[in-house]
Coordinates of C-alpha atoms in Angstrom, one line a residue:
Chain A
X1 CA -15.3 1.6 22.7
X2 CA -14.0 0.9 19.2
X3 CA -17.1 0.7 17.0
X4 CA -17.0 -1.9 14.8
X5 CA -19.0 -1.8 11.8
X6 CA -21.3 -4.7 11.1
X7 CA -18.7 -5.3 8.0
X8 CA -15.7 -5.4 10.2
X9 CA -18.1 -7.8 12.9
X10 CA -18.5 -10.2 10.0
X11 CA -14.7 -9.8 8.5
X12 CA -13.5 -10.4 12.4
X13 CA -16.2 -12.5 13.6
X14 CA -14.0 -15.6 14.1
X15 CA -11.3 -13.9 16.2
X16 CA -14.1 -12.1 18.1
X17 CA -15.7 -15.5 18.8
X18 CA -12.4 -16.9 20.6
X19 CA -13.0 -16.4 24.2
X20 CA -9.3 -15.5 24.4
X21 CA -9.4 -12.6 21.8
X22 CA -13.3 -11.3 21.7
X23 CA -14.2 -8.1 21.0
X24 CA -11.5 -6.3 23.3
X25 CA -8.9 -8.1 21.9
X26 CA -9.7 -7.3 18.2
X27 CA -10.0 -4.1 19.2
X28 CA -6.1 -4.1 20.5
X29 CA -5.4 -5.7 16.7
X30 CA -7.3 -3.0 15.1
X31 CA -5.3 -0.3 17.0
X32 CA -1.9 -2.4 17.1
X33 CA 0.9 -1.0 14.9
X34 CA 3.3 -4.4 13.7
X35 CA 6.7 -3.8 11.6
X36 CA 7.6 -6.7 9.4
X37 CA 11.3 -6.6 8.5
X38 CA 11.6 -8.4 5.3
X39 CA 8.6 -9.7 2.5
X40 CA 10.0 -13.0 1.7
X41 CA 9.7 -16.8 2.8
X42 CA 8.7 -15.7 6.4
X43 CA 7.4 -12.0 5.8
X44 CA 4.8 -13.6 3.6
X45 CA 2.4 -15.6 5.6
X46 CA 3.4 -12.9 8.6
X47 CA 1.7 -10.0 6.6
X48 CA -1.1 -12.0 5.0
X49 CA -2.0 -13.3 8.3
X50 CA -1.9 -9.7 10.2
X51 CA -3.2 -8.0 7.2
X52 CA -6.2 -10.8 7.5
X53 CA -6.1 -10.2 11.4
X54 CA -6.8 -6.2 10.9
X55 CA -3.6 -5.1 12.4
X56 CA -4.3 -1.6 12.5
X57 CA -0.8 -0.4 11.2
X58 CA 1.5 -2.9 9.4
X59 CA 4.9 -1.8 8.2
X60 CA 7.0 -3.7 5.8
X61 CA 10.4 -2.9 4.7
X62 CA 12.2 -4.6 1.8
X63 CA 14.9 -3.4 -0.2
X64 CA 14.7 -6.4 -3.2
X65 CA 13.1 -7.0 -6.1
X66 CA 10.8 -10.0 -6.8
X67 CA 12.7 -13.1 -8.5
X68 CA 11.7 -16.1 -9.9
X69 CA 13.3 -18.0 -7.4
X70 CA 11.3 -16.4 -5.0
X71 CA 7.9 -17.5 -5.8
X72 CA 8.3 -21.0 -4.5
X73 CA 7.8 -19.6 -1.0
X74 CA 7.3 -15.8 -0.6
X75 CA 3.4 -16.2 -1.4
X76 CA 3.1 -12.3 -1.2
X77 CA 4.0 -12.3 -4.9
X78 CA 2.8 -13.5 -7.9
X79 CA 4.5 -14.6 -11.0
X80 CA 4.0 -11.1 -12.8
X81 CA 5.2 -9.4 -10.0
X82 CA 9.2 -10.6 -11.1
X83 CA 11.1 -7.7 -11.2
X84 CA 9.0 -5.3 -9.3
X85 CA 10.0 -4.3 -5.5
X86 CA 8.7 -6.6 -3.4
X87 CA 6.9 -4.1 -1.4
X88 CA 5.0 -3.0 -4.2
X89 CA 3.4 -6.3 -4.8
X90 CA 3.2 -6.9 -0.8
X91 CA 1.2 -3.9 -0.9
X92 CA -0.8 -5.0 -3.3
X93 CA -1.6 -8.2 -1.9
X94 CA -2.3 -7.0 1.2
X95 CA -4.4 -4.3 0.3
X96 CA -6.5 -7.2 -1.6
X97 CA -6.8 -9.1 1.4
X98 CA -7.7 -6.3 3.7
X99 CA -8.5 -2.7 2.4
X100 CA -9.2 -1.1 5.5
X101 CA -5.8 -1.4 7.5
X102 CA -3.0 1.0 7.0
X103 CA 0.0 -0.4 5.3
X104 CA 3.7 1.5 5.5
X105 CA 5.9 0.0 2.7
X106 CA 9.2 1.0 3.1
X107 CA 11.7 -0.1 -0.2
X108 CA 15.0 0.4 2.1
X109 CA 17.2 -2.2 3.8
X110 CA 16.8 -2.4 7.2
X111 CA 20.6 -1.6 8.5
X112 CA 22.1 -0.1 11.8
X113 CA 21.9 3.3 10.4
X114 CA 18.3 3.3 10.3
X115 CA 17.3 0.4 12.4
X116 CA 16.0 2.8 14.8
X117 CA 14.2 5.2 13.3
X118 CA 12.4 2.8 11.2
X119 CA 10.9 0.9 14.2
X120 CA 10.2 3.3 16.4
X121 CA 6.7 3.6 17.2
X122 CA 6.0 0.1 16.6
X123 CA 4.3 -2.2 19.3
X124 CA 6.0 -5.3 18.1
X125 CA 8.5 -6.3 15.4
X126 CA 8.7 -9.4 13.3
X127 CA 12.1 -10.5 12.3
X128 CA 11.6 -12.0 8.7
X129 CA 15.0 -12.0 7.3
X130 CA 17.2 -14.5 6.3
X131 CA 21.0 -14.1 7.7
X132 CA 22.8 -13.5 10.7
X133 CA 23.8 -9.9 10.5
X134 CA 20.4 -8.7 10.2
X135 CA 19.2 -10.6 13.2
X136 CA 21.5 -9.0 15.2
X137 CA 21.0 -5.6 14.0
X138 CA 17.0 -6.0 14.7
X139 CA 17.8 -7.7 18.4
X140 CA 19.7 -4.7 19.3
X141 CA 17.6 -2.3 18.2
X142 CA 14.3 -3.7 19.6
X143 CA 16.4 -4.5 22.9
X144 CA 17.8 -0.7 23.2
X145 CA 14.5 0.6 21.9
X146 CA 12.3 -1.7 23.8
X147 CA 10.1 -3.2 21.4
X148 CA 9.2 -6.7 21.5
X149 CA 9.9 -8.9 18.4
X150 CA 9.6 -12.5 17.1
X151 CA 12.9 -14.0 15.9
X152 CA 12.7 -17.0 13.2
X153 CA 15.2 -18.7 11.4
X154 CA 14.5 -21.4 8.5
X155 CA 17.2 -23.4 6.7
X156 CA 16.2 -26.5 4.8
X157 CA 13.6 -28.5 6.4
X158 CA 14.2 -26.9 10.0
X159 CA 13.0 -23.9 11.4
X160 CA 13.3 -22.0 15.1
X161 CA 11.5 -19.1 16.8
X162 CA 11.6 -17.5 20.1
X163 CA 9.8 -14.3 21.3
X164 CA 11.6 -11.8 22.8
X165 CA 10.2 -9.2 25.3
X166 CA 13.5 -6.9 26.0
X167 CA 14.3 -6.4 29.6
X168 CA 12.2 -9.2 30.3
X169 CA 13.2 -12.3 28.7
X170 CA 16.1 -13.9 26.8
X171 CA 17.3 -12.0 23.8
X172 CA 18.8 -13.4 20.7
X173 CA 22.1 -12.2 21.8
X174 CA 22.0 -13.9 25.2
X175 CA 21.5 -17.3 23.2
X176 CA 24.4 -16.6 20.3
X177 CA 26.6 -13.6 21.8
X178 CA 28.0 -13.0 18.3
X179 CA 27.2 -13.9 14.6
X180 CA 28.9 -16.8 13.2
X181 CA 32.0 -16.0 10.9
X182 CA 31.2 -15.0 7.5
X183 CA 30.6 -18.3 4.9
X184 CA 30.4 -20.8 8.2
X185 CA 26.8 -21.0 7.9
X186 CA 24.5 -21.7 5.2
X187 CA 22.1 -19.1 4.1
X188 CA 18.9 -20.7 2.1
X189 CA 20.1 -19.4 -1.1
X190 CA 22.8 -21.9 -0.5
X191 CA 21.4 -24.3 1.3
X192 CA 17.7 -24.4 -0.1
X193 CA 14.7 -24.2 1.9
X194 CA 11.1 -26.0 1.9
X195 CA 8.5 -23.1 1.4
X196 CA 6.3 -24.8 3.7
X197 CA 8.7 -24.9 6.4
X198 CA 8.9 -21.3 5.7
X199 CA 5.2 -20.9 5.8
X200 CA 5.0 -22.8 9.2
X201 CA 7.2 -20.7 10.7
X202 CA 6.1 -17.2 9.2
X203 CA 2.6 -18.7 10.6
X204 CA 4.1 -19.3 14.0
X205 CA 5.4 -15.4 13.9
X206 CA 2.0 -13.9 13.2
X207 CA 0.4 -16.2 16.1
X208 CA 3.0 -14.8 18.3
X209 CA 2.2 -11.3 17.2
X210 CA -1.4 -11.7 18.0
X211 CA -1.1 -13.3 21.1
X212 CA 1.5 -10.7 22.1
X213 CA -1.1 -7.9 21.4
X214 CA -4.1 -9.6 22.8
X215 CA -2.4 -11.0 25.9
X216 CA -3.7 -14.4 24.6
X217 CA -1.9 -17.7 25.9
X218 CA 1.9 -18.1 26.5
X219 CA 4.4 -16.5 24.2
X220 CA 7.6 -18.1 23.5
X221 CA 9.7 -16.4 25.8
X222 CA 12.9 -17.8 27.3
X223 CA 12.1 -20.4 24.9
X224 CA 13.7 -21.6 21.4
X225 CA 10.9 -23.4 19.7
X226 CA 12.6 -25.7 16.9
X227 CA 11.1 -27.9 14.4
X228 CA 12.3 -30.4 11.6
X229 CA 9.6 -31.1 8.8
X230 CA 11.1 -34.3 7.8
X231 CA 9.9 -35.9 11.1
X232 CA 7.5 -33.6 12.1
X233 CA 9.4 -33.3 15.1
X234 CA 8.6 -30.0 17.4
X235 CA 10.9 -29.3 20.4
X236 CA 10.9 -26.5 22.7
X237 CA 14.5 -25.5 24.7
X238 CA 14.4 -23.4 27.9
X239 CA 17.2 -20.8 27.3
X240 CA 17.5 -18.6 30.3
X241 CA 18.6 -15.0 30.3
X242 CA 22.3 -13.9 30.4
X243 CA 23.3 -11.4 33.0
X244 CA 26.5 -10.9 30.8
X245 CA 24.5 -10.1 27.6
X246 CA 26.3 -7.3 26.1
X247 CA 23.0 -5.4 25.0
X248 CA 20.5 -6.9 27.7
X249 CA 22.8 -7.8 30.4
X250 CA 23.7 -6.4 34.0
X251 CA 26.1 -4.3 32.0
X252 CA 25.3 -3.6 28.6
X253 CA 28.3 -2.5 26.2
X254 CA 26.2 -2.3 23.1
X255 CA 24.3 0.7 23.3
X256 CA 23.4 1.1 19.4
X257 CA 23.1 -1.1 16.8
X258 CA 26.0 -1.7 14.1
X259 CA 26.3 -3.8 11.2
X260 CA 28.6 -6.8 10.8
X261 CA 30.1 -8.2 7.4
X262 CA 28.3 -11.3 6.3
X263 CA 27.0 -12.8 2.8
X264 CA 23.7 -12.2 2.0
X265 CA 21.3 -14.1 1.0
X266 CA 18.5 -13.4 -1.9
Chain B
X1 CA -33.8 -29.1 21.1
X2 CA -31.0 -30.8 23.2
X3 CA -31.6 -28.4 26.4
X4 CA -35.2 -27.6 25.9
X5 CA -36.2 -29.2 29.0
X6 CA -33.4 -27.2 31.1
X7 CA -34.6 -24.0 29.4
X8 CA -38.1 -24.6 30.2
X9 CA -37.5 -25.1 33.9
X10 CA -35.3 -22.3 33.9
X11 CA -38.3 -20.0 32.6
X12 CA -40.4 -21.3 34.7
X13 CA -38.5 -20.8 37.5
X14 CA -38.1 -17.2 36.7
X15 CA -41.2 -16.6 35.4
X16 CA -42.7 -14.7 38.1
X17 CA -39.8 -12.7 38.7
X18 CA -39.5 -9.3 37.0
X19 CA -35.8 -8.9 35.3
X20 CA -34.9 -5.3 34.1
X21 CA -31.9 -5.9 31.5
X22 CA -29.4 -3.1 31.3
X23 CA -29.3 -3.5 27.5
X24 CA -31.3 -5.6 25.0
X25 CA -31.1 -6.9 21.4
X26 CA -33.0 -8.8 19.1
X27 CA -31.2 -11.7 17.5
X28 CA -34.2 -13.2 15.6
X29 CA -33.0 -14.4 12.0
X30 CA -29.4 -13.6 12.9
X31 CA -27.7 -17.2 12.3
X32 CA -24.9 -18.9 13.9
X33 CA -22.1 -18.0 14.5
X34 CA -23.2 -14.0 14.0
X35 CA -25.6 -14.1 16.8
X36 CA -22.8 -14.9 19.1
X37 CA -20.9 -12.1 17.5
X38 CA -23.0 -9.7 18.3
X39 CA -24.3 -11.1 21.9
X40 CA -20.0 -10.4 22.7
X41 CA -20.3 -7.0 21.2
X42 CA -23.6 -6.2 23.3
X43 CA -21.7 -7.9 26.5
X44 CA -18.5 -5.9 25.8
X45 CA -20.4 -2.7 25.9
X46 CA -21.9 -3.6 29.9
X47 CA -20.2 -4.0 33.0
X48 CA -19.5 -6.9 35.3
X49 CA -22.8 -7.7 36.8
X50 CA -25.3 -6.0 34.3
X51 CA -27.8 -8.1 32.3
X52 CA -28.4 -8.4 28.8
X53 CA -31.3 -9.7 27.5
X54 CA -31.2 -11.6 24.1
X55 CA -34.0 -12.5 21.8
X56 CA -32.6 -15.6 19.8
X57 CA -34.2 -18.1 17.4
X58 CA -35.5 -21.9 18.1
X59 CA -33.0 -24.5 18.2
X60 CA -29.3 -24.3 17.6
X61 CA -29.4 -20.5 17.8
X62 CA -30.6 -20.4 21.7
X63 CA -28.9 -23.5 22.4
X64 CA -25.3 -22.6 20.9
X65 CA -25.7 -19.0 22.1
X66 CA -26.4 -20.2 25.6
X67 CA -24.0 -22.6 25.8
X68 CA -21.3 -20.3 24.7
X69 CA -22.2 -17.2 26.9
X70 CA -21.6 -19.7 29.8
X71 CA -18.3 -21.0 28.8
X72 CA -17.2 -17.6 29.1
X73 CA -17.7 -17.2 32.4
X74 CA -21.1 -15.3 32.2
X75 CA -24.5 -16.6 34.2
X76 CA -27.8 -17.5 32.4
X77 CA -30.5 -15.6 35.1
X78 CA -33.3 -17.0 32.9
X79 CA -34.7 -18.4 29.8
X80 CA -38.4 -17.5 28.5
X81 CA -40.0 -18.9 25.4
X82 CA -41.7 -16.2 23.3
X83 CA -45.3 -16.9 22.5
X84 CA -44.5 -16.0 18.7
X85 CA -41.6 -18.3 18.8
X86 CA -38.2 -17.7 19.8
X87 CA -36.5 -17.4 23.1
X88 CA -35.6 -14.5 25.3
X89 CA -32.6 -14.9 27.6
X90 CA -31.3 -12.9 30.2
X91 CA -27.8 -12.8 31.1
X92 CA -25.8 -11.2 33.6
X93 CA -22.2 -10.5 32.7
X94 CA -19.3 -12.6 34.6

């Protein structure tokens, strides 16, 4: 059995008290390895909640530096962090929240060429990116490597999330066979995004990661959760797995991740 | 004490029976909810069917911890009021 110190028992007491998590669930959290792709509007709350939850190893990958326009929603970063690499300020914030976890910060763009190497060894991946191109790379790499992940996307006041267990549940490519043509979909830099909407969604992703690791409750499998903050409407849409899916179907034709050209969002 | 009647009843029922716990923890002076956290740690170390004895303060501690433990699927075998104050409760792990 994991030997919690008295300090750890206090730190994690509100999780341990939950019947669905308990001592055993907290042990699983403390041993888990989670990769967060993107230290932005989604990645911020995800990383902060997962660090606070005591996830044993937290990987965070982002190639960007902090911009003033990020601060409205990317709560990992402070005003004094502008122009610093996001992974540096993320590391500082996360260590401040929980100094006892291992944090691997990679100042790197998650791309097809490094995707498999980066995510290998992680138990769960959180997609905190803001563009379709990256979402397809993450989906394909996770499906090929068999790593469960949380998909999410946020634009304006609207968000969506789905959890994928490769080989068992609907993958992102089952729902969207290919990325939309460049320029056809607004990214958040073009369309604006409510900071709190990104926060809500990232919090949902953090909860899904904790649920996956501890086995608590039911995951958003084969289900796309969508919400509109303006009306506070939440919907769940059932989305069955597709036998014809190019990456997780019966005859997969995608056997390694590949990049597609897409206008990127900052 | 909301459930003191039941406690005393249980205590009387079990008074003449010797219960030998597999583990015991004195939680006098440990407030809510940390007393429940320590109780869960002790229970996690035991196997199903084994018995844990906890010593808890009067009032909210004994009442809350007993209730929470039952909600988590464990059985309270006995509650005994201690002469010097506090309660000794015997729990069979579910």
